[in-house]
Amino acid sequence: MRNGYNQSLVWGIAVIAAMGGLLFGFDTGVISGAIPYFQPYFAIDDSMIESITTAGLVGAILGALFCGRVTDRVGRRSVILVAAVIFCGGALWSGWAATPVQLIVARLFLGIAIGIASFVVPLYIAEISPARMRGRLVSMFQLMVTIGILVSYLSDLFFADNADMECWRPMFYVGAIPAIILFVGMWFLPESPAWLLSKGREEACRAIMNRIEDPAVVETSMARTLEELRRDKEQAGWREVLKPWLRNALIIGVGIMFFQQFVGINTIMYYCPKIFLMAGFGDNISAIWASVGVGVVNVLFTVVSIYFVDRIGRRRLYFIGMAGIVISLVALAACFGFNALLGEAGRWVAIVLVFVYIAFFAISIGPLGWLIITEVFPLKVRGLGSSIGSLSCWVFNGIVTFTFFKIVRMLTVPGTEIVVQGETAGNPAGAFLFYAVIALLGILWGYFYVPETKGVPLDKIEQYWRQGGTPRRLGKTEL
Ligand code: BGC
């Protein structure tokens, strides 16, 4: 008889399912390199570009908004399969687009898959992983998101061809490949055992659990989940999520995504070539290479986070990461604020600080946000709960992305304007300081609301909320 859980099968499950993460990242990043080509090709202005970019975010919001309950009703696996089909169709459609309006619709369609994948994939992984491995496995999702972003930067560089204004088409097509892998892989993977149990399919659940878990814990774990379901007889749904005993879970799910986005991460992810131009890099190509550097640092430090998340725990990683984010943002603000004094050295200091900032994000709130939203909600509403977290992420992302340049302009101290490629732009020092203040508030918030879920079985987390426990003491109190 097998002793301990079936590690290789679990990793297989996670790697394949995390293709969803890769697609999420790829389809987030791919647009940045495609814009310089389809803009002149279609002869469209910046506001049209904004609409095309925002369409993806709107799609993601719709996907996260409407698929939470569907996921609880029809199961995690079917929803991931449908998302794979949308990913594939959306990628091909984006590449085929004959008009800018078609591109908007195609990006919107694709965005729906991103929105769905952003919560169903981590949820599926969380439910199918043994408790001891859960943090690391769910963080794999974030790793795949970052790898997806990097791959998209690299593939954009690969296809970029100044002599061919249609080179943006293959940039989009490539996204169909991971979508097909996701579909085929998922086809062979089992449904989430917890979800099967919630539908009364005990035998099917047991069969899958026996393949995944340590056989010694299968029965007790199933019994606990059944007990959890029995207690949750009441109608699941929005009404349940809004009940007082789940208030902390809801505050945690929405709050962690608020801080994840309002530390300004995507101002770097989407606009980093532009920020590096502001920092003094003279040409597009070196600025794009600097972005590739951002992608690499992001991936490497997400790996570091995966190593630590089930060892030193969520709370400690959170505080270390957020403190680093505050410090690097303040330093970045100083670097831009005094860029006239720093001269030539300024751009290198800026690039190092951006890397440091990304590293601290990647070890902490980046992966933790996605992990924690899968952990804090009880099984009956876990699909809905994590879709609320994911939805918040997309809404906050949209707000930050849409307001960045406006905030830059608003908070530019007169006299510190920067000239980029012959045009006078604002100075991002004030904006970085603004995000630093929010990150500081995030530390305070985290003291009260970031739960230590390391190694705590999911069903025990529910029990803890029912007993009226506070997030701060989760994991410290004997359950
Ligand atoms: C965030 C994304 C971000 C990415 C960068 C994720 O955790 O949700 O908005 O682009 O990290 O790695």
GROMACS .gro file of C-alpha atoms and ligand atoms in nm:
model
  491
    1MET     CA    1   0.000   0.000   0.000
    2ARG     CA    2   0.116   0.354  -0.076
    3ASN     CA    3   0.248   0.544   0.218
    4GLY     CA    4   0.171   0.917   0.211
    5TYR     CA    5   0.001   1.110  -0.067
    6ASN     CA    6   0.062   1.052  -0.434
    7GLN     CA    7   0.301   1.335  -0.492
    8SER     CA    8   0.370   1.290  -0.860
    9LEU     CA    9   0.003   1.275  -0.951
   10VAL     CA   10  -0.065   1.586  -0.747
   11TRP     CA   11   0.215   1.774  -0.917
   12GLY     CA   12   0.093   1.653  -1.255
   13ILE     CA   13  -0.251   1.784  -1.175
   14ALA     CA   14  -0.114   2.118  -1.065
   15VAL     CA   15   0.118   2.168  -1.358
   16ILE     CA   16  -0.149   2.094  -1.617
   17ALA     CA   17  -0.420   2.289  -1.441
   18ALA     CA   18  -0.177   2.577  -1.400
   19MET     CA   19  -0.173   2.608  -1.779
   20GLY     CA   20  -0.472   2.823  -1.694
   21GLY     CA   21  -0.232   3.051  -1.507
   22LEU     CA   22   0.004   3.057  -1.800
   23LEU     CA   23  -0.277   3.164  -2.030
   24PHE     CA   24  -0.388   3.428  -1.780
   25GLY     CA   25  -0.037   3.575  -1.781
   26PHE     CA   26   0.023   3.536  -2.151
   27ASP     CA   27  -0.299   3.703  -2.253
   28THR     CA   28  -0.236   3.981  -2.001
   29GLY     CA   29   0.111   4.057  -2.133
   30VAL     CA   30   0.078   3.993  -2.505
   31ILE     CA   31  -0.104   4.317  -2.581
   32SER     CA   32   0.185   4.543  -2.474
   33GLY     CA   33   0.409   4.424  -2.758
   34ALA     CA   34   0.129   4.404  -3.012
   35ILE     CA   35   0.011   4.764  -2.968
   36PRO     CA   36   0.304   4.930  -3.150
   37TYR     CA   37   0.215   4.725  -3.458
   38PHE     CA   38  -0.163   4.713  -3.475
   39GLN     CA   39  -0.192   5.082  -3.390
   40PRO     CA   40  -0.034   5.199  -3.718
   41TYR     CA   41  -0.183   4.902  -3.905
   42PHE     CA   42  -0.538   5.007  -3.818
   43ALA     CA   43  -0.439   5.375  -3.800
   44ILE     CA   44  -0.613   5.417  -3.463
   45ASP     CA   45  -0.556   5.668  -3.185
   46ASP     CA   46  -0.467   5.616  -2.818
   47SER     CA   47  -0.825   5.618  -2.699
   48MET     CA   48  -0.901   5.323  -2.927
   49ILE     CA   49  -0.594   5.149  -2.787
   50GLU     CA   50  -0.729   5.212  -2.438
   51SER     CA   51  -1.062   5.058  -2.537
   52ILE     CA   52  -0.895   4.750  -2.682
   53THR     CA   53  -0.681   4.704  -2.369
   54THR     CA   54  -0.969   4.771  -2.132
   55ALA     CA   55  -1.195   4.528  -2.323
   56GLY     CA   56  -0.983   4.240  -2.190
   57LEU     CA   57  -1.027   4.364  -1.834
   58VAL     CA   58  -1.402   4.409  -1.881
   59GLY     CA   59  -1.425   4.052  -2.015
   60ALA     CA   60  -1.233   3.928  -1.712
   61ILE     CA   61  -1.474   4.110  -1.482
   62LEU     CA   62  -1.770   3.949  -1.660
   63GLY     CA   63  -1.609   3.604  -1.645
   64ALA     CA   64  -1.541   3.631  -1.273
   65LEU     CA   65  -1.882   3.785  -1.208
   66PHE     CA   66  -2.100   3.529  -1.379
   67CYS     CA   67  -1.911   3.206  -1.335
   68GLY     CA   68  -1.882   3.172  -0.958
   69ARG     CA   69  -2.217   3.004  -0.905
   70VAL     CA   70  -2.190   2.809  -1.230
   71THR     CA   71  -1.870   2.661  -1.092
   72ASP     CA   72  -2.048   2.548  -0.778
   73ARG     CA   73  -2.331   2.405  -0.987
   74VAL     CA   74  -2.167   2.224  -1.279
   75GLY     CA   75  -1.825   2.155  -1.129
   76ARG     CA   76  -1.472   2.290  -1.156
   77ARG     CA   77  -1.361   2.061  -1.436
   78SER     CA   78  -1.630   2.148  -1.694
   79VAL     CA   79  -1.579   2.517  -1.632
   80ILE     CA   80  -1.204   2.488  -1.691
   81LEU     CA   81  -1.271   2.293  -2.014
   82VAL     CA   82  -1.505   2.567  -2.138
   83ALA     CA   83  -1.250   2.833  -2.042
   84ALA     CA   84  -0.988   2.648  -2.251
   85VAL     CA   85  -1.215   2.660  -2.554
   86ILE     CA   86  -1.275   3.033  -2.504
   87PHE     CA   87  -0.901   3.093  -2.463
   88CYS     CA   88  -0.833   2.917  -2.789
   89GLY     CA   89  -1.116   3.083  -2.981
   90GLY     CA   90  -1.029   3.425  -2.838
   91ALA     CA   91  -0.661   3.394  -2.934
   92LEU     CA   92  -0.739   3.298  -3.294
   93TRP     CA   93  -1.011   3.560  -3.323
   94SER     CA   94  -0.778   3.835  -3.191
   95GLY     CA   95  -0.519   3.739  -3.450
   96TRP     CA   96  -0.773   3.727  -3.729
   97ALA     CA   97  -0.942   4.057  -3.644
   98ALA     CA   98  -1.004   4.258  -3.959
   99THR     CA   99  -1.113   4.577  -3.783
  100PRO     CA  100  -1.038   4.745  -3.448
  101VAL     CA  101  -1.395   4.678  -3.335
  102GLN     CA  102  -1.348   4.307  -3.401
  103LEU     CA  103  -1.032   4.324  -3.195
  104ILE     CA  104  -1.227   4.481  -2.909
  105VAL     CA  105  -1.487   4.204  -2.921
  106ALA     CA  106  -1.223   3.933  -2.951
  107ARG     CA  107  -1.029   4.070  -2.652
  108LEU     CA  108  -1.350   4.093  -2.453
  109PHE     CA  109  -1.426   3.730  -2.536
  110LEU     CA  110  -1.075   3.626  -2.441
  111GLY     CA  111  -1.098   3.832  -2.122
  112ILE     CA  112  -1.393   3.618  -2.012
  113ALA     CA  113  -1.166   3.313  -2.012
  114ILE     CA  114  -0.902   3.503  -1.815
  115GLY     CA  115  -1.164   3.602  -1.559
  116ILE     CA  116  -1.287   3.244  -1.527
  117ALA     CA  117  -0.941   3.087  -1.514
  118SER     CA  118  -0.824   3.337  -1.255
  119PHE     CA  119  -1.047   3.186  -0.989
  120VAL     CA  120  -1.145   2.835  -1.103
  121VAL     CA  121  -0.791   2.711  -1.157
  122PRO     CA  122  -0.656   2.806  -0.812
  123LEU     CA  123  -0.980   2.681  -0.659
  124TYR     CA  124  -0.949   2.345  -0.834
  125ILE     CA  125  -0.589   2.310  -0.727
  126ALA     CA  126  -0.671   2.403  -0.366
  127GLU     CA  127  -0.943   2.141  -0.346
  128ILE     CA  128  -0.748   1.863  -0.507
  129SER     CA  129  -0.424   1.912  -0.312
  130PRO     CA  130  -0.335   1.747   0.019
  131ALA     CA  131  -0.342   2.015   0.296
  132ARG     CA  132   0.035   2.004   0.351
  133MET     CA  133   0.106   2.087  -0.013
  134ARG     CA  134  -0.178   2.327  -0.077
  135GLY     CA  135   0.008   2.656  -0.041
  136ARG     CA  136   0.287   2.551  -0.272
  137LEU     CA  137   0.054   2.404  -0.532
  138VAL     CA  138  -0.177   2.703  -0.548
  139SER     CA  139   0.124   2.932  -0.569
  140MET     CA  140   0.219   2.735  -0.879
  141PHE     CA  141  -0.072   2.913  -1.037
  142GLN     CA  142   0.084   3.250  -0.967
  143LEU     CA  143   0.415   3.116  -1.095
  144MET     CA  144   0.246   3.023  -1.420
  145VAL     CA  145   0.086   3.369  -1.441
  146THR     CA  146   0.430   3.527  -1.415
  147ILE     CA  147   0.581   3.279  -1.661
  148GLY     CA  148   0.294   3.359  -1.896
  149ILE     CA  149   0.373   3.731  -1.876
  150LEU     CA  150   0.741   3.664  -1.944
  151VAL     CA  151   0.666   3.428  -2.231
  152SER     CA  152   0.438   3.689  -2.386
  153TYR     CA  153   0.712   3.957  -2.365
  154LEU     CA  154   0.960   3.716  -2.522
  155SER     CA  155   0.723   3.597  -2.791
  156ASP     CA  156   0.634   3.959  -2.874
  157LEU     CA  157   1.006   4.027  -2.913
  158PHE     CA  158   1.039   3.718  -3.130
  159PHE     CA  159   0.763   3.814  -3.372
  160ALA     CA  160   0.830   4.190  -3.367
  161ASP     CA  161   0.932   4.288  -3.717
  162ASN     CA  162   0.942   4.651  -3.816
  163ALA     CA  163   0.914   4.554  -4.182
  164ASP     CA  164   0.588   4.367  -4.130
  165MET     CA  165   0.301   4.563  -3.980
  166GLU     CA  166   0.093   4.243  -3.950
  167CYS     CA  167   0.341   4.080  -3.716
  168TRP     CA  168   0.099   4.140  -3.427
  169ARG     CA  169  -0.124   3.861  -3.562
  170PRO     CA  170   0.107   3.568  -3.475
  171MET     CA  171   0.167   3.731  -3.134
  172PHE     CA  172  -0.199   3.661  -3.060
  173TYR     CA  173  -0.218   3.323  -3.239
  174VAL     CA  174   0.048   3.171  -3.013
  175GLY     CA  175  -0.198   3.189  -2.723
  176ALA     CA  176  -0.397   2.905  -2.880
  177ILE     CA  177  -0.120   2.652  -2.805
  178PRO     CA  178  -0.136   2.656  -2.423
  179ALA     CA  179  -0.518   2.665  -2.453
  180ILE     CA  180  -0.513   2.336  -2.642
  181ILE     CA  181  -0.272   2.182  -2.389
  182LEU     CA  182  -0.501   2.294  -2.108
  183PHE     CA  183  -0.803   2.138  -2.275
  184VAL     CA  184  -0.635   1.806  -2.347
  185GLY     CA  185  -0.472   1.788  -2.002
  186MET     CA  186  -0.790   1.876  -1.820
  187TRP     CA  187  -0.980   1.617  -2.019
  188PHE     CA  188  -0.777   1.346  -1.848
  189LEU     CA  189  -0.786   1.493  -1.501
  190PRO     CA  190  -1.044   1.409  -1.236
  191GLU     CA  191  -1.308   1.642  -1.096
  192SER     CA  192  -1.242   1.809  -0.761
  193PRO     CA  193  -1.325   1.550  -0.491
  194ALA     CA  194  -1.470   1.815  -0.259
  195TRP     CA  195  -1.710   1.931  -0.528
  196LEU     CA  196  -1.819   1.571  -0.600
  197LEU     CA  197  -1.896   1.526  -0.235
  198SER     CA  198  -2.099   1.844  -0.235
  199LYS     CA  199  -2.312   1.681  -0.507
  200GLY     CA  200  -2.357   1.364  -0.305
  201ARG     CA  201  -2.124   1.159  -0.526
  202GLU     CA  202  -1.941   0.992  -0.243
  203GLU     CA  203  -1.804   0.690  -0.429
  204ALA     CA  204  -1.659   0.900  -0.710
  205CYS     CA  205  -1.502   1.127  -0.451
  206ARG     CA  206  -1.351   0.836  -0.259
  207ALA     CA  207  -1.205   0.686  -0.575
  208ILE     CA  208  -1.028   1.011  -0.662
  209MET     CA  209  -0.918   1.079  -0.305
  210ASN     CA  210  -0.764   0.732  -0.293
  211ARG     CA  211  -0.554   0.818  -0.595
  212ILE     CA  212  -0.437   1.150  -0.455
  213GLU     CA  213  -0.423   1.149  -0.078
  214ASP     CA  214  -0.246   0.948   0.181
  215PRO     CA  215  -0.486   0.649   0.212
  216ALA     CA  216  -0.466   0.685   0.588
  217VAL     CA  217  -0.638   1.022   0.584
  218VAL     CA  218  -0.897   0.972   0.306
  219GLU     CA  219  -1.184   0.860   0.529
  220THR     CA  220  -1.131   1.120   0.800
  221SER     CA  221  -1.092   1.396   0.548
  222MET     CA  222  -1.411   1.288   0.365
  223ALA     CA  223  -1.600   1.261   0.690
  224ARG     CA  224  -1.494   1.614   0.782
  225THR     CA  225  -1.600   1.751   0.446
  226LEU     CA  226  -1.935   1.572   0.473
  227GLU     CA  227  -1.986   1.716   0.815
  228GLU     CA  228  -1.906   2.059   0.674
  229LEU     CA  229  -2.164   2.007   0.400
  230ARG     CA  230  -2.426   1.883   0.644
  231ARG     CA  231  -2.388   2.198   0.850
  232ASP     CA  232  -2.420   2.405   0.535
  233LYS     CA  233  -2.765   2.281   0.444
  234GLU     CA  234  -2.893   2.635   0.412
  235GLN     CA  235  -2.915   2.777   0.064
  236ALA     CA  236  -2.565   2.860  -0.056
  237GLY     CA  237  -2.510   3.174  -0.257
  238TRP     CA  238  -2.482   3.546  -0.212
  239ARG     CA  239  -2.705   3.544   0.093
  240GLU     CA  240  -2.473   3.297   0.262
  241VAL     CA  241  -2.157   3.484   0.168
  242LEU     CA  242  -2.300   3.802   0.317
  243LYS     CA  243  -2.390   3.643   0.651
  244PRO     CA  244  -2.211   3.782   0.960
  245TRP     CA  245  -2.010   3.465   1.027
  246LEU     CA  246  -1.845   3.502   0.686
  247ARG     CA  247  -1.787   3.875   0.713
  248ASN     CA  248  -1.418   3.830   0.790
  249ALA     CA  249  -1.373   3.592   0.497
  250LEU     CA  250  -1.530   3.849   0.267
  251ILE     CA  251  -1.321   4.137   0.403
  252ILE     CA  252  -1.010   3.923   0.359
  253GLY     CA  253  -1.099   3.820   0.002
  254VAL     CA  254  -1.177   4.170  -0.119
  255GLY     CA  255  -0.917   4.347   0.097
  256ILE     CA  256  -0.620   4.138  -0.007
  257MET     CA  257  -0.704   4.200  -0.373
  258PHE     CA  258  -0.744   4.570  -0.306
  259PHE     CA  259  -0.391   4.591  -0.169
  260GLN     CA  260  -0.252   4.353  -0.431
  261GLN     CA  261  -0.365   4.593  -0.703
  262PHE     CA  262  -0.330   4.929  -0.527
  263VAL     CA  263   0.038   4.884  -0.457
  264GLY     CA  264   0.048   4.962  -0.829
  265ILE     CA  265   0.185   4.636  -0.967
  266ASN     CA  266   0.019   4.660  -1.306
  267THR     CA  267   0.140   5.011  -1.372
  268ILE     CA  268   0.475   4.834  -1.402
  269MET     CA  269   0.339   4.522  -1.578
  270TYR     CA  270   0.153   4.709  -1.850
  271TYR     CA  271   0.351   5.027  -1.882
  272CYS     CA  272   0.705   4.936  -1.787
  273PRO     CA  273   0.865   5.023  -2.122
  274LYS     CA  274   0.709   5.365  -2.081
  275ILE     CA  275   0.827   5.398  -1.720
  276PHE     CA  276   1.178   5.303  -1.823
  277LEU     CA  277   1.164   5.566  -2.095
  278MET     CA  278   1.069   5.815  -1.825
  279ALA     CA  279   1.365   5.693  -1.621
  280GLY     CA  280   1.593   5.797  -1.904
  281PHE     CA  281   1.629   5.500  -2.139
  282GLY     CA  282   1.644   5.658  -2.480
  283ASP     CA  283   1.500   5.397  -2.715
  284ASN     CA  284   1.216   5.147  -2.731
  285ILE     CA  285   1.430   4.838  -2.762
  286SER     CA  286   1.636   4.885  -2.446
  287ALA     CA  287   1.316   4.978  -2.260
  288ILE     CA  288   1.154   4.656  -2.382
  289TRP     CA  289   1.458   4.455  -2.274
  290ALA     CA  290   1.429   4.615  -1.933
  291SER     CA  291   1.069   4.487  -1.928
  292VAL     CA  292   1.194   4.137  -2.000
  293GLY     CA  293   1.415   4.185  -1.693
  294VAL     CA  294   1.103   4.267  -1.493
  295GLY     CA  295   0.944   3.947  -1.623
  296VAL     CA  296   1.244   3.738  -1.519
  297VAL     CA  297   1.266   3.885  -1.168
  298ASN     CA  298   0.893   3.829  -1.128
  299VAL     CA  299   0.924   3.460  -1.216
  300LEU     CA  300   1.234   3.399  -1.002
  301PHE     CA  301   1.089   3.552  -0.688
  302THR     CA  302   0.760   3.374  -0.731
  303VAL     CA  303   0.965   3.055  -0.711
  304VAL     CA  304   1.115   3.183  -0.386
  305SER     CA  305   0.765   3.245  -0.256
  306ILE     CA  306   0.654   2.893  -0.342
  307TYR     CA  307   0.947   2.760  -0.145
  308PHE     CA  308   0.858   2.963   0.164
  309VAL     CA  309   0.480   2.979   0.169
  310ASP     CA  310   0.422   2.647   0.346
  311ARG     CA  311   0.739   2.685   0.552
  312ILE     CA  312   0.743   3.031   0.709
  313GLY     CA  313   0.372   3.089   0.646
  314ARG     CA  314   0.146   3.349   0.491
  315ARG     CA  315   0.161   3.625   0.749
  316ARG     CA  316   0.537   3.652   0.771
  317LEU     CA  317   0.573   3.654   0.392
  318TYR     CA  318   0.304   3.919   0.372
  319PHE     CA  319   0.477   4.155   0.615
  320ILE     CA  320   0.823   4.105   0.467
  321GLY     CA  321   0.689   4.165   0.116
  322MET     CA  322   0.477   4.467   0.199
  323ALA     CA  323   0.758   4.631   0.397
  324GLY     CA  324   0.988   4.582   0.098
  325ILE     CA  325   0.723   4.726  -0.133
  326VAL     CA  326   0.685   5.039   0.081
  327ILE     CA  327   1.062   5.094   0.097
  328SER     CA  328   1.123   5.037  -0.272
  329LEU     CA  329   0.832   5.261  -0.375
  330VAL     CA  330   0.953   5.545  -0.152
  331ALA     CA  331   1.305   5.503  -0.293
  332LEU     CA  332   1.164   5.494  -0.646
  333ALA     CA  333   0.971   5.814  -0.579
  334ALA     CA  334   1.291   5.977  -0.449
  335CYS     CA  335   1.481   5.855  -0.752
  336PHE     CA  336   1.230   6.011  -0.993
  337GLY     CA  337   1.184   6.320  -0.776
  338PHE     CA  338   1.557   6.393  -0.779
  339ASN     CA  339   1.628   6.261  -1.125
  340ALA     CA  340   1.780   6.590  -1.232
  341LEU     CA  341   2.039   6.554  -0.956
  342LEU     CA  342   2.107   6.186  -1.021
  343GLY     CA  343   2.166   6.239  -1.392
  344GLU     CA  344   2.298   5.939  -1.585
  345ALA     CA  345   2.303   5.715  -1.277
  346GLY     CA  346   1.932   5.778  -1.217
  347ARG     CA  347   1.803   5.534  -1.475
  348TRP     CA  348   2.013   5.250  -1.339
  349VAL     CA  349   1.901   5.321  -0.986
  350ALA     CA  350   1.542   5.327  -1.114
  351ILE     CA  351   1.575   4.994  -1.288
  352VAL     CA  352   1.727   4.828  -0.981
  353LEU     CA  353   1.451   4.970  -0.760
  354VAL     CA  354   1.180   4.846  -0.998
  355PHE     CA  355   1.339   4.500  -0.982
  356VAL     CA  356   1.349   4.515  -0.601
  357TYR     CA  357   0.985   4.623  -0.593
  358ILE     CA  358   0.880   4.339  -0.824
  359ALA     CA  359   1.079   4.090  -0.615
  360PHE     CA  360   0.898   4.190  -0.295
  361PHE     CA  361   0.560   4.178  -0.470
  362ALA     CA  362   0.637   3.837  -0.614
  363ILE     CA  363   0.732   3.680  -0.281
  364SER     CA  364   0.427   3.812  -0.105
  365ILE     CA  365   0.097   3.968  -0.199
  366GLY     CA  366   0.110   3.853  -0.563
  367PRO     CA  367   0.081   3.482  -0.489
  368LEU     CA  368  -0.077   3.527  -0.145
  369GLY     CA  369  -0.380   3.711  -0.282
  370TRP     CA  370  -0.469   3.423  -0.510
  371LEU     CA  371  -0.393   3.162  -0.246
  372ILE     CA  372  -0.586   3.316   0.038
  373ILE     CA  373  -0.906   3.370  -0.160
  374THR     CA  374  -0.922   2.995  -0.216
  375GLU     CA  375  -0.876   2.919   0.153
  376VAL     CA  376  -1.101   3.144   0.355
  377PHE     CA  377  -1.445   3.049   0.220
  378PRO     CA  378  -1.638   2.736   0.318
  379LEU     CA  379  -1.691   2.468   0.057
  380LYS     CA  380  -2.055   2.549  -0.023
  381VAL     CA  381  -1.967   2.899  -0.137
  382ARG     CA  382  -1.601   2.854  -0.221
  383GLY     CA  383  -1.658   2.898  -0.594
  384LEU     CA  384  -1.862   3.210  -0.539
  385GLY     CA  385  -1.629   3.342  -0.267
  386SER     CA  386  -1.313   3.309  -0.472
  387SER     CA  387  -1.487   3.456  -0.774
  388ILE     CA  388  -1.570   3.761  -0.560
  389GLY     CA  389  -1.201   3.788  -0.472
  390SER     CA  390  -1.102   3.749  -0.834
  391LEU     CA  391  -1.366   3.996  -0.947
  392SER     CA  392  -1.235   4.250  -0.697
  393CYS     CA  393  -0.889   4.196  -0.838
  394TRP     CA  394  -1.003   4.279  -1.191
  395VAL     CA  395  -1.207   4.580  -1.087
  396PHE     CA  396  -0.921   4.726  -0.878
  397ASN     CA  397  -0.678   4.641  -1.157
  398GLY     CA  398  -0.899   4.830  -1.402
  399ILE     CA  399  -0.914   5.134  -1.174
  400VAL     CA  400  -0.538   5.147  -1.116
  401THR     CA  401  -0.453   5.089  -1.482
  402PHE     CA  402  -0.704   5.344  -1.601
  403THR     CA  403  -0.594   5.613  -1.357
  404PHE     CA  404  -0.216   5.572  -1.355
  405PHE     CA  405  -0.124   5.840  -1.608
  406LYS     CA  406  -0.388   6.072  -1.467
  407ILE     CA  407  -0.242   6.031  -1.117
  408VAL     CA  408   0.108   6.083  -1.256
  409ARG     CA  409  -0.003   6.411  -1.410
  410MET     CA  410  -0.200   6.520  -1.106
  411LEU     CA  411   0.081   6.452  -0.860
  412THR     CA  412   0.366   6.598  -1.064
  413VAL     CA  413   0.541   6.875  -0.876
  414PRO     CA  414   0.578   7.166  -1.121
  415GLY     CA  415   0.935   7.191  -1.241
  416THR     CA  416   1.003   6.815  -1.216
  417GLU     CA  417   0.842   6.719  -1.549
  418ILE     CA  418   1.031   6.465  -1.756
  419VAL     CA  419   1.089   6.484  -2.130
  420VAL     CA  420   1.027   6.149  -2.302
  421GLN     CA  421   1.113   6.119  -2.670
  422GLY     CA  422   1.078   6.491  -2.723
  423GLU     CA  423   0.749   6.523  -2.534
  424THR     CA  424   0.704   6.660  -2.185
  425ALA     CA  425   0.543   6.401  -1.960
  426GLY     CA  426   0.457   6.409  -1.590
  427ASN     CA  427   0.685   6.272  -1.321
  428PRO     CA  428   0.577   5.942  -1.159
  429ALA     CA  429   0.740   6.026  -0.822
  430GLY     CA  430   0.409   6.140  -0.669
  431ALA     CA  431   0.223   5.836  -0.803
  432PHE     CA  432   0.479   5.597  -0.651
  433LEU     CA  433   0.454   5.779  -0.321
  434PHE     CA  434   0.076   5.743  -0.338
  435TYR     CA  435   0.107   5.365  -0.387
  436ALA     CA  436   0.362   5.354  -0.102
  437VAL     CA  437   0.109   5.512   0.135
  438ILE     CA  438  -0.149   5.253   0.033
  439ALA     CA  439   0.104   4.972   0.088
  440LEU     CA  440   0.171   5.114   0.434
  441LEU     CA  441  -0.201   5.101   0.510
  442GLY     CA  442  -0.189   4.745   0.375
  443ILE     CA  443   0.056   4.650   0.650
  444LEU     CA  444  -0.181   4.784   0.912
  445TRP     CA  445  -0.477   4.607   0.752
  446GLY     CA  446  -0.277   4.286   0.726
  447TYR     CA  447  -0.203   4.287   1.098
  448PHE     CA  448  -0.575   4.244   1.161
  449TYR     CA  449  -0.689   4.051   0.855
  450VAL     CA  450  -0.419   3.835   0.698
  451PRO     CA  451  -0.486   3.485   0.835
  452GLU     CA  452  -0.216   3.225   0.894
  453THR     CA  453  -0.366   2.937   0.699
  454LYS     CA  454  -0.041   2.741   0.667
  455GLY     CA  455  -0.119   2.369   0.699
  456VAL     CA  456  -0.471   2.431   0.834
  457PRO     CA  457  -0.720   2.196   0.662
  458LEU     CA  458  -0.981   2.395   0.469
  459ASP     CA  459  -1.276   2.251   0.661
  460LYS     CA  460  -1.117   2.358   0.990
  461ILE     CA  461  -1.101   2.714   0.863
  462GLU     CA  462  -1.478   2.706   0.824
  463GLN     CA  463  -1.520   2.570   1.174
  464TYR     CA  464  -1.300   2.851   1.301
  465TRP     CA  465  -1.521   3.121   1.144
  466ARG     CA  466  -1.829   2.955   1.288
  467GLN     CA  467  -1.678   2.977   1.631
  468GLY     CA  468  -1.637   3.351   1.581
  469GLY     CA  469  -1.256   3.342   1.554
  470THR     CA  470  -1.063   3.648   1.431
  471PRO     CA  471  -0.836   3.629   1.124
  472ARG     CA  472  -0.534   3.737   1.328
  473ARG     CA  473  -0.551   3.434   1.555
  474LEU     CA  474  -0.627   3.174   1.289
  475GLY     CA  475  -0.364   2.902   1.293
  476LYS     CA  476  -0.259   3.001   1.646
  477THR     CA  477  -0.573   2.873   1.814
  478GLU     CA  478  -0.613   2.501   1.866
  479LEU     CA  479  -0.908   2.374   1.660
  480BGC     C1  480  -0.182   3.999  -1.014
  480BGC     C2  481  -0.177   4.054  -1.153
  480BGC     C3  482  -0.035   4.090  -1.187
  480BGC     C4  483   0.057   3.973  -1.165
  480BGC     C5  484   0.200   4.006  -1.186
  480BGC     C6  485  -0.088   3.884  -1.002
  480BGC     O1  486  -0.091   3.836  -0.872
  480BGC     O2  487  -0.312   3.959  -0.984
  480BGC     O3  488  -0.261   4.165  -1.161
  480BGC     O4  489  -0.025   4.131  -1.322
  480BGC     O5  490   0.042   3.925  -1.033
  480BGC     O6  491   0.281   3.895  -1.164
   0.00000   0.00000   0.00000
